[in-house]
GROMACS .gro file of C-alpha atoms in nm:
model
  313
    1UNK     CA    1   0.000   0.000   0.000
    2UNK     CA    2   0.122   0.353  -0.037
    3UNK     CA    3   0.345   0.497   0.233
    4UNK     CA    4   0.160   0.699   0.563
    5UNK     CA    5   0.373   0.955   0.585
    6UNK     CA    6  -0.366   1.576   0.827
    7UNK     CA    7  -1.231   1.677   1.777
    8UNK     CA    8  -1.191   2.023   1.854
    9UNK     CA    9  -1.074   2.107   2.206
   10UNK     CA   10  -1.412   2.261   2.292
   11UNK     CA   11  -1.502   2.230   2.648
   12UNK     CA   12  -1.846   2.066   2.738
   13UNK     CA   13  -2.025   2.282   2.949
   14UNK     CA   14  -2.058   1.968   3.224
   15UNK     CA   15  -1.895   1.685   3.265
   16UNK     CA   16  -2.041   1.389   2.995
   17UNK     CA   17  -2.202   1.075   3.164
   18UNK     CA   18  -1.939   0.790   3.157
   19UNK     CA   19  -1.943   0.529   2.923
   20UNK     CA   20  -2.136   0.235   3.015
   21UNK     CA   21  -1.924  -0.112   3.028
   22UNK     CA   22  -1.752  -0.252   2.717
   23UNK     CA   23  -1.910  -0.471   2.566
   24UNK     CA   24  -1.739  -0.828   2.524
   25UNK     CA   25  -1.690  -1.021   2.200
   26UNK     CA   26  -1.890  -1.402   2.152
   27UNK     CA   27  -1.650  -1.426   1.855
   28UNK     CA   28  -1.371  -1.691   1.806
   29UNK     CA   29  -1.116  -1.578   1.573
   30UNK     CA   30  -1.171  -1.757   1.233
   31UNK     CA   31  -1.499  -1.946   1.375
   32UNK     CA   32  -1.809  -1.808   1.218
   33UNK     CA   33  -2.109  -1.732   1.444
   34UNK     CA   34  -2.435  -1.574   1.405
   35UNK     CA   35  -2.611  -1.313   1.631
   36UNK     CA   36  -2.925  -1.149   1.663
   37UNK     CA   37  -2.983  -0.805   1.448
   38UNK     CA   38  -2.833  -0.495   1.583
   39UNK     CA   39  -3.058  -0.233   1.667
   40UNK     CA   40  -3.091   0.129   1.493
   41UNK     CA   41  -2.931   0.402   1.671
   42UNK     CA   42  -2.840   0.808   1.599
   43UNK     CA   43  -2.645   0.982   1.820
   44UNK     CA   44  -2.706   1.276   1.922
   45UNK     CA   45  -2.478   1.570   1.793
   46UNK     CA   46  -2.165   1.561   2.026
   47UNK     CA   47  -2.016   1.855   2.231
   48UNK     CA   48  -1.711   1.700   2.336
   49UNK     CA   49  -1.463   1.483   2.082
   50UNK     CA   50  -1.118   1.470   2.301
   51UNK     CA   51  -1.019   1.449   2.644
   52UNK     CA   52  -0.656   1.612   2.648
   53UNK     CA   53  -0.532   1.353   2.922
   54UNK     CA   54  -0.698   1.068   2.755
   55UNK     CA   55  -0.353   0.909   2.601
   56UNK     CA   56  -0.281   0.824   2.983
   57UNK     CA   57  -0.509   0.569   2.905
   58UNK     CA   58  -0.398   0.413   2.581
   59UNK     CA   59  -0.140   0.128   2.688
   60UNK     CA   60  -0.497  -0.078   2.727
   61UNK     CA   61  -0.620  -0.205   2.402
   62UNK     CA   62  -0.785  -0.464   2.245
   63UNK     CA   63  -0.827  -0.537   1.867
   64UNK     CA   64  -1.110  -0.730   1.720
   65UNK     CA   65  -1.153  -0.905   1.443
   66UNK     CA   66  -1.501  -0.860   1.252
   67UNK     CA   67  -1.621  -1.117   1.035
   68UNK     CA   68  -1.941  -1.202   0.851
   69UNK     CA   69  -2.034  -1.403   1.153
   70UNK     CA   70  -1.992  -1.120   1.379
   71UNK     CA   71  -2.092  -0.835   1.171
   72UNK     CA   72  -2.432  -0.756   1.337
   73UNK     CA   73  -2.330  -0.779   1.741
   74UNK     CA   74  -1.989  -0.580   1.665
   75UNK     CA   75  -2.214  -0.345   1.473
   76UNK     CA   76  -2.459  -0.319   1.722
   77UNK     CA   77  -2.119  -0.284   2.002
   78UNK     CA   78  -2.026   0.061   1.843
   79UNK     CA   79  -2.396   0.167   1.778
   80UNK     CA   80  -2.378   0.163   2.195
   81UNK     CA   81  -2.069   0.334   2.231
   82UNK     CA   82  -2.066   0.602   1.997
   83UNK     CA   83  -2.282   0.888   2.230
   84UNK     CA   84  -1.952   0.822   2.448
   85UNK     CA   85  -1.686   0.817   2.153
   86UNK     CA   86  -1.846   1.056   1.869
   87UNK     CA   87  -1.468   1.069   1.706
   88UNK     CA   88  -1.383   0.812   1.428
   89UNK     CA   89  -1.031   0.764   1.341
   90UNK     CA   90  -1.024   0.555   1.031
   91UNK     CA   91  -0.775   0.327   0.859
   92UNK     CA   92  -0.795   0.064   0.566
   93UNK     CA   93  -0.526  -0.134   0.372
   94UNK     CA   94  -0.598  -0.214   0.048
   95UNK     CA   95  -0.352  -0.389  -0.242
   96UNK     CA   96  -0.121  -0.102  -0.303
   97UNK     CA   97  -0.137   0.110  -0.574
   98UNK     CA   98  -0.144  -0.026  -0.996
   99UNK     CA   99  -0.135   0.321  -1.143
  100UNK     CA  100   0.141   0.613  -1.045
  101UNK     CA  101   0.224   0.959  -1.200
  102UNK     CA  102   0.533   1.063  -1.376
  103UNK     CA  103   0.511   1.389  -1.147
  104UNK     CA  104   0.706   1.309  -0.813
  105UNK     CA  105   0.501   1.316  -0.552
  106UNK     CA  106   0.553   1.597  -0.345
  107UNK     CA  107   0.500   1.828  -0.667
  108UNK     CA  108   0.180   1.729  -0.730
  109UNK     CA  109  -0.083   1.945  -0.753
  110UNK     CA  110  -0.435   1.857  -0.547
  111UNK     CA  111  -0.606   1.750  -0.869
  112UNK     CA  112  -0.322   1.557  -1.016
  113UNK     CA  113  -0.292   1.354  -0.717
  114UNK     CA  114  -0.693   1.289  -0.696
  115UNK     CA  115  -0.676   1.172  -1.032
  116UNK     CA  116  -0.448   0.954  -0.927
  117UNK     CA  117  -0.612   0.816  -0.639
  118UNK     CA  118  -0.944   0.729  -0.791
  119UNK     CA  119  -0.760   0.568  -1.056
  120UNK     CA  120  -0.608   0.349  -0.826
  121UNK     CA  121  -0.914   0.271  -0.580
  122UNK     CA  122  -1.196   0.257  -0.888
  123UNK     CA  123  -0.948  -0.066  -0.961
  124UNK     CA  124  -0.887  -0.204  -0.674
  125UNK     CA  125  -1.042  -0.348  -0.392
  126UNK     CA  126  -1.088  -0.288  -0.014
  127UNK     CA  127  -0.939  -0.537   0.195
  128UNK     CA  128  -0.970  -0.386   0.551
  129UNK     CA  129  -1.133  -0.145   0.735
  130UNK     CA  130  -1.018  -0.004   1.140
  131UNK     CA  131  -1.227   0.189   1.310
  132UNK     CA  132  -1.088   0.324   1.673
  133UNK     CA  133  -1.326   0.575   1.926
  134UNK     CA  134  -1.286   0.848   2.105
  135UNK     CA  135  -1.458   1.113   2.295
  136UNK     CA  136  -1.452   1.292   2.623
  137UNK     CA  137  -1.456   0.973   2.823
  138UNK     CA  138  -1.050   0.954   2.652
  139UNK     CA  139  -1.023   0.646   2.354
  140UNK     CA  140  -1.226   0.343   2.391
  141UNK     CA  141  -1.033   0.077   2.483
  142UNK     CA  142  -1.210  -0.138   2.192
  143UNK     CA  143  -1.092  -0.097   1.824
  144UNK     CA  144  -1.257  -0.275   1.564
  145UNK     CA  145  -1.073  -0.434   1.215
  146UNK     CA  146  -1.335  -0.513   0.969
  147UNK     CA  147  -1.213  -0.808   0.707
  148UNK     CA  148  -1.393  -0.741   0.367
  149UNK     CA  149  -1.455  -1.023   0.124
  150UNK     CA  150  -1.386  -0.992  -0.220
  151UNK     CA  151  -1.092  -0.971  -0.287
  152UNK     CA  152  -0.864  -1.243  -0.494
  153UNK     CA  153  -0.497  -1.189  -0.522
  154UNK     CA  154  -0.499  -1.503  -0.846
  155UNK     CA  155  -0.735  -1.268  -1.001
  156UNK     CA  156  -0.770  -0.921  -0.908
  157UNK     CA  157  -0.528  -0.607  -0.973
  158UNK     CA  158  -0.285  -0.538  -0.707
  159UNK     CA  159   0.090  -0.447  -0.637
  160UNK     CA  160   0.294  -0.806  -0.567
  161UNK     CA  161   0.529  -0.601  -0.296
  162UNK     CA  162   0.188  -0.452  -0.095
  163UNK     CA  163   0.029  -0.828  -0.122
  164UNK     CA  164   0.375  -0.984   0.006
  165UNK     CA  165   0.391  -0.736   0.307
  166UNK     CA  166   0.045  -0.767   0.427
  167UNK     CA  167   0.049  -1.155   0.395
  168UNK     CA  168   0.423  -1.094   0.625
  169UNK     CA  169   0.183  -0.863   0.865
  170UNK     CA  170  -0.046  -1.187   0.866
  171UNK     CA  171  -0.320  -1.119   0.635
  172UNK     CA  172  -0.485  -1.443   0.571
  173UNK     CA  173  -0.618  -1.432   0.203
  174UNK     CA  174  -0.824  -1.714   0.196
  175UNK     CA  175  -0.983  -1.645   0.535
  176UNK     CA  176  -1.080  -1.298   0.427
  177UNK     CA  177  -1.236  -1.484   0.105
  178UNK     CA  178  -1.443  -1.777   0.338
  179UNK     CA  179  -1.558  -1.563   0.636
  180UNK     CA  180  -1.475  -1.199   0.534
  181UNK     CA  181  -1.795  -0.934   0.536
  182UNK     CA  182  -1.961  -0.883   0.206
  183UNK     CA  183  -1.902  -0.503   0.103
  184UNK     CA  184  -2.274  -0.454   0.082
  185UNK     CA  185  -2.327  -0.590   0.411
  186UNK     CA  186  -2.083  -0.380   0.541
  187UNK     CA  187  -2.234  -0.076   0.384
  188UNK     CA  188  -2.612  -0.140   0.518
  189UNK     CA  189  -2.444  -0.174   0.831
  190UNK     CA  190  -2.262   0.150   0.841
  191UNK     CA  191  -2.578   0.313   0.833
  192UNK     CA  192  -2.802   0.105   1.067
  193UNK     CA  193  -2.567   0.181   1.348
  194UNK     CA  194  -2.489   0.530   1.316
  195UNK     CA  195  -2.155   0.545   1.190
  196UNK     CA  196  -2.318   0.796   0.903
  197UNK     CA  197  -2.534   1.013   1.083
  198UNK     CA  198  -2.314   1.300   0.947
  199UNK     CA  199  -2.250   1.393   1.288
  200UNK     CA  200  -1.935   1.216   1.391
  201UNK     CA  201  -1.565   1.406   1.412
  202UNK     CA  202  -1.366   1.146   1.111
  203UNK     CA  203  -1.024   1.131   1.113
  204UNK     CA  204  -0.720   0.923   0.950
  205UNK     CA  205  -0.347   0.974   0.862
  206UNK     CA  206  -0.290   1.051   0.514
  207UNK     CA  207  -0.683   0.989   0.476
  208UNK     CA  208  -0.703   1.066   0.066
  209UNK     CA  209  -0.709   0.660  -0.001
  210UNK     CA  210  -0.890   0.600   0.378
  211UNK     CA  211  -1.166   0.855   0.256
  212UNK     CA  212  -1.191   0.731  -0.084
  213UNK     CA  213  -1.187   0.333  -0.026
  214UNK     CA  214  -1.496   0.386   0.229
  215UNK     CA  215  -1.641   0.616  -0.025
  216UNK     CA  216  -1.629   0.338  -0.266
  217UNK     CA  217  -1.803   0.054  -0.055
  218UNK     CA  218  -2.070   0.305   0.087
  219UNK     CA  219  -2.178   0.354  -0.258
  220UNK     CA  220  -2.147  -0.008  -0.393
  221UNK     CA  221  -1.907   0.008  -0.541
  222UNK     CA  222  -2.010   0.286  -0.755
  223UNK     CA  223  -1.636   0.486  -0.965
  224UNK     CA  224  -1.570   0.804  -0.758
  225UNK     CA  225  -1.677   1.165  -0.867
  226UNK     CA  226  -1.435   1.270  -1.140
  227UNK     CA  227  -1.278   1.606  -1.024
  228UNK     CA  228  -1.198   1.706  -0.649
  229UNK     CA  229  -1.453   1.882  -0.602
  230UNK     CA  230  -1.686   1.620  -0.647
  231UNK     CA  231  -1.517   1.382  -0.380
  232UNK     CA  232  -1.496   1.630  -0.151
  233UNK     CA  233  -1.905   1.699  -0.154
  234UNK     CA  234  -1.912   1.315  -0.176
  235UNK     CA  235  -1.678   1.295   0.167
  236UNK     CA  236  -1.873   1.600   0.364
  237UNK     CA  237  -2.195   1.410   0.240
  238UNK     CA  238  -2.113   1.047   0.382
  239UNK     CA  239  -1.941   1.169   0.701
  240UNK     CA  240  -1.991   1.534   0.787
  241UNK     CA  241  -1.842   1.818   0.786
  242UNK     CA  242  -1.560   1.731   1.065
  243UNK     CA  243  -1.332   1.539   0.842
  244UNK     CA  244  -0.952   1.565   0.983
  245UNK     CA  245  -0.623   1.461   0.856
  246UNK     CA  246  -0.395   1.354   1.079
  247UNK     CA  247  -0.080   1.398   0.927
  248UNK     CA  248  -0.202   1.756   0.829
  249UNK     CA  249  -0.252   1.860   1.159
  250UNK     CA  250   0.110   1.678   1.197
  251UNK     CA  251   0.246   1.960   0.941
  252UNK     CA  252   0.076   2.243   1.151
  253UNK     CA  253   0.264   2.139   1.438
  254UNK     CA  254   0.646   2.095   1.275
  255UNK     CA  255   0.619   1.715   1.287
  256UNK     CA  256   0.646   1.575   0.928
  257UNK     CA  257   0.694   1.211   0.834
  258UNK     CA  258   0.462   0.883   0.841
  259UNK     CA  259   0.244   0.733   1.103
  260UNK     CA  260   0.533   0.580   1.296
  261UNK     CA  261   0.756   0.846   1.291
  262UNK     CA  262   0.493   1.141   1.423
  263UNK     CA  263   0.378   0.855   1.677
  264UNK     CA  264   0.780   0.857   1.785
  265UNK     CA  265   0.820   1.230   1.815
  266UNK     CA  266   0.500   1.236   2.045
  267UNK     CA  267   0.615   0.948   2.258
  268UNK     CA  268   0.367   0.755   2.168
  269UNK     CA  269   0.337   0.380   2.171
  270UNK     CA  270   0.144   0.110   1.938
  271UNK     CA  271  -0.111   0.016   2.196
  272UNK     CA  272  -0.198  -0.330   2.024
  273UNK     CA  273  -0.102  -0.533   1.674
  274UNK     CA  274   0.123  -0.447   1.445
  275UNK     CA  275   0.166  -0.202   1.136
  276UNK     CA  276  -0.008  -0.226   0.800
  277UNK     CA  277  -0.309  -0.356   1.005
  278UNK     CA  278  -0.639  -0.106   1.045
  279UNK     CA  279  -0.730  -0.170   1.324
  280UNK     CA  280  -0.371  -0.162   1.494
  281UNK     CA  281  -0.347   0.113   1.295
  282UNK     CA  282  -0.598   0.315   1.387
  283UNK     CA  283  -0.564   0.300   1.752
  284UNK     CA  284  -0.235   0.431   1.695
  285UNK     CA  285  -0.385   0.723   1.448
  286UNK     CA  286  -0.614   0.829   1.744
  287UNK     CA  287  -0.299   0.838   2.057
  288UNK     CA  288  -0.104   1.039   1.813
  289UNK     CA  289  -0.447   1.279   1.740
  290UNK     CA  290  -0.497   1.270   2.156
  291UNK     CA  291  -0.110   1.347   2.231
  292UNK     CA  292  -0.135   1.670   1.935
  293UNK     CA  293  -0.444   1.772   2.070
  294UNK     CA  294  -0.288   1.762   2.465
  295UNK     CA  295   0.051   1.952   2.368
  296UNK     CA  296  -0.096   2.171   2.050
  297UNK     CA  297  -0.458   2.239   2.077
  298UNK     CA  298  -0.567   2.309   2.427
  299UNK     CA  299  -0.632   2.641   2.382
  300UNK     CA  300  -0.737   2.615   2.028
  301UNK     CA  301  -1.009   2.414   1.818
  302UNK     CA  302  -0.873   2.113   1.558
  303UNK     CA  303  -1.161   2.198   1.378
  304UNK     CA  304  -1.037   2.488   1.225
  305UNK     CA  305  -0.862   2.235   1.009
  306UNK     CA  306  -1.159   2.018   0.912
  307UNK     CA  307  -1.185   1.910   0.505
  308UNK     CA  308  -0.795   1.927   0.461
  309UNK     CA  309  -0.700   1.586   0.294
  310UNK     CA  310  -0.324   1.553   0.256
  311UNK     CA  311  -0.239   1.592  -0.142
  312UNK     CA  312  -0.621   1.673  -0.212
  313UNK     CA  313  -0.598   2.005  -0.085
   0.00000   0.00000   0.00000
């Protein structure tokens, strides 16, 4: 996949309720089970998205796996939590990248590099999908790696050095193909638990191929707009108007670099997993958000930086 290299601090007026208890998992990793249907739920619009002391909090993690069989109670999991945690830091891996640009790519311009994206993600296919919470109640100990079916590495596009490293970061092809969640399922489900009321904070590092892969499945499938503009009213329309980049806000405060490296700077620590995996992944996106926002923002709203996409803006 290509390299990582983008919750305002505004003060509730009294202190939030505290979360209820975590849910636990029923799941066994690789065994499909079946649940009951998740119930509808649409959070109310949220005050509070950080706690600056939260990433005090973050050496306790745990990762889970969602699979068809699970789809519905994990669903139905976040539905619950999500009043608590109204800030969604997304990441996905995918199968690299197929097309590139003869222009390097630090002197592309926005459009040049969204052309390139949707080239690349109208191709290819969404493997994974990590969704991490967090809110004024500091980051939910819970993060949630969603395996999408679909994908065939005998068959369908991809980059042989992106399918090599995930399989090394133990991606199990054929497991994604048996028990993995269909991407329509996945879509209906996005919805039914609230994830798209339009009134979440978002958030990923480098987000242009995060944003654009979830684009994708929440629309079927369906080719992305064809000029910037378009994907950007297609972004603010799936997810709101409180769309971050990380590694923007990253720039803003003199640390440059990937995921790692920013995490480093800030002292902060992969909670669970490993690398190149979303879920691992994006617990680690939101403690490096939660450190910025502690040492950068306290005195100033994140917000202020909503709909800037690294290389799409």
């Amino acid at each position: 996949m290509p390299s990582r290299d983008g919750g305002p601090a505004v003060i509730h007026p009294q202190p939030p309720p505290p979360p209820p208890p975590l849910p636990s998992s029923s799941f066994a990793h690789f065994v499909p089970q079946y649940h009951p249907a998740m119930v509808s739920y649409a959070p109310q619009p949220a005050q509070v998205v950080y706690s600056p002391s939260s990433t005090a909090a973050a050496a306790n993690a745990e990762i889970r796996d969602v699979w068809a069989g699970n789809l519905e109670e994990e669903l139905a999991n976040i539905a619950a939590l999500l009043p608590y945690y109204p800030c969604v830091c997304v990441d996905t891996e995918f199968p690299g990248a197929v097309h590139d640009s003869g222009t390097p790519r630090y002197l592309r311009a926005p459009r040049e590099s969204y052309a390139l994206v949707k080239r690349n993600v109208d191709d290819l296919k969404l493997l994974q999908v990590g969704f991490a919470l967090s809110g004024a109640a500091g980051r939910c100990p819970i993060a949630w790696q969603f395996n999408v079916r679909g994908f065939d590495p005998a068959r369908d596009p991809h980059a042989p050095a992106s399918i090599a490293l995930l399989r090394a970061q133990g991606l199990d092809f054929a497991t994604l193909r048996e028990f993995g969640v269909r991407p329509d399922d996945f879509a209906v489900a996005f919805f039914r638990c609230g994830l798209g009321c339009g009134q979440l904070t978002w958030a990923a590092f480098a987000g242009a191929y995060d944003f654009a892969y979830l684009a994708k499945v929440l629309t079927a499938g369906r080719p992305l707009p064809d000029t910037l503009d378009g994907f950007h009213a297609l972004v603010q329309g799936l997810f709101g108007p409180k769309v971050l980049d990380v590694k923007h806000l990253a720039r803003c405060c003199g640390i440059r670099r990937g995921l790692e490296q920013v995490a480093a700077a800030l002292g902060v620590k992969r909670a669970a997993g490993r690398a190149h995996c979303a879920g691992s992944d994006s617990l680690l996106t939101t403690d490096v958000l939660l450190a910025m926002v502690d040492l950068f923002f306290r005195d100033s709203s994140v917000l202020s930086h909503a709909g800037t996409i690294v290389d799409l803006a």
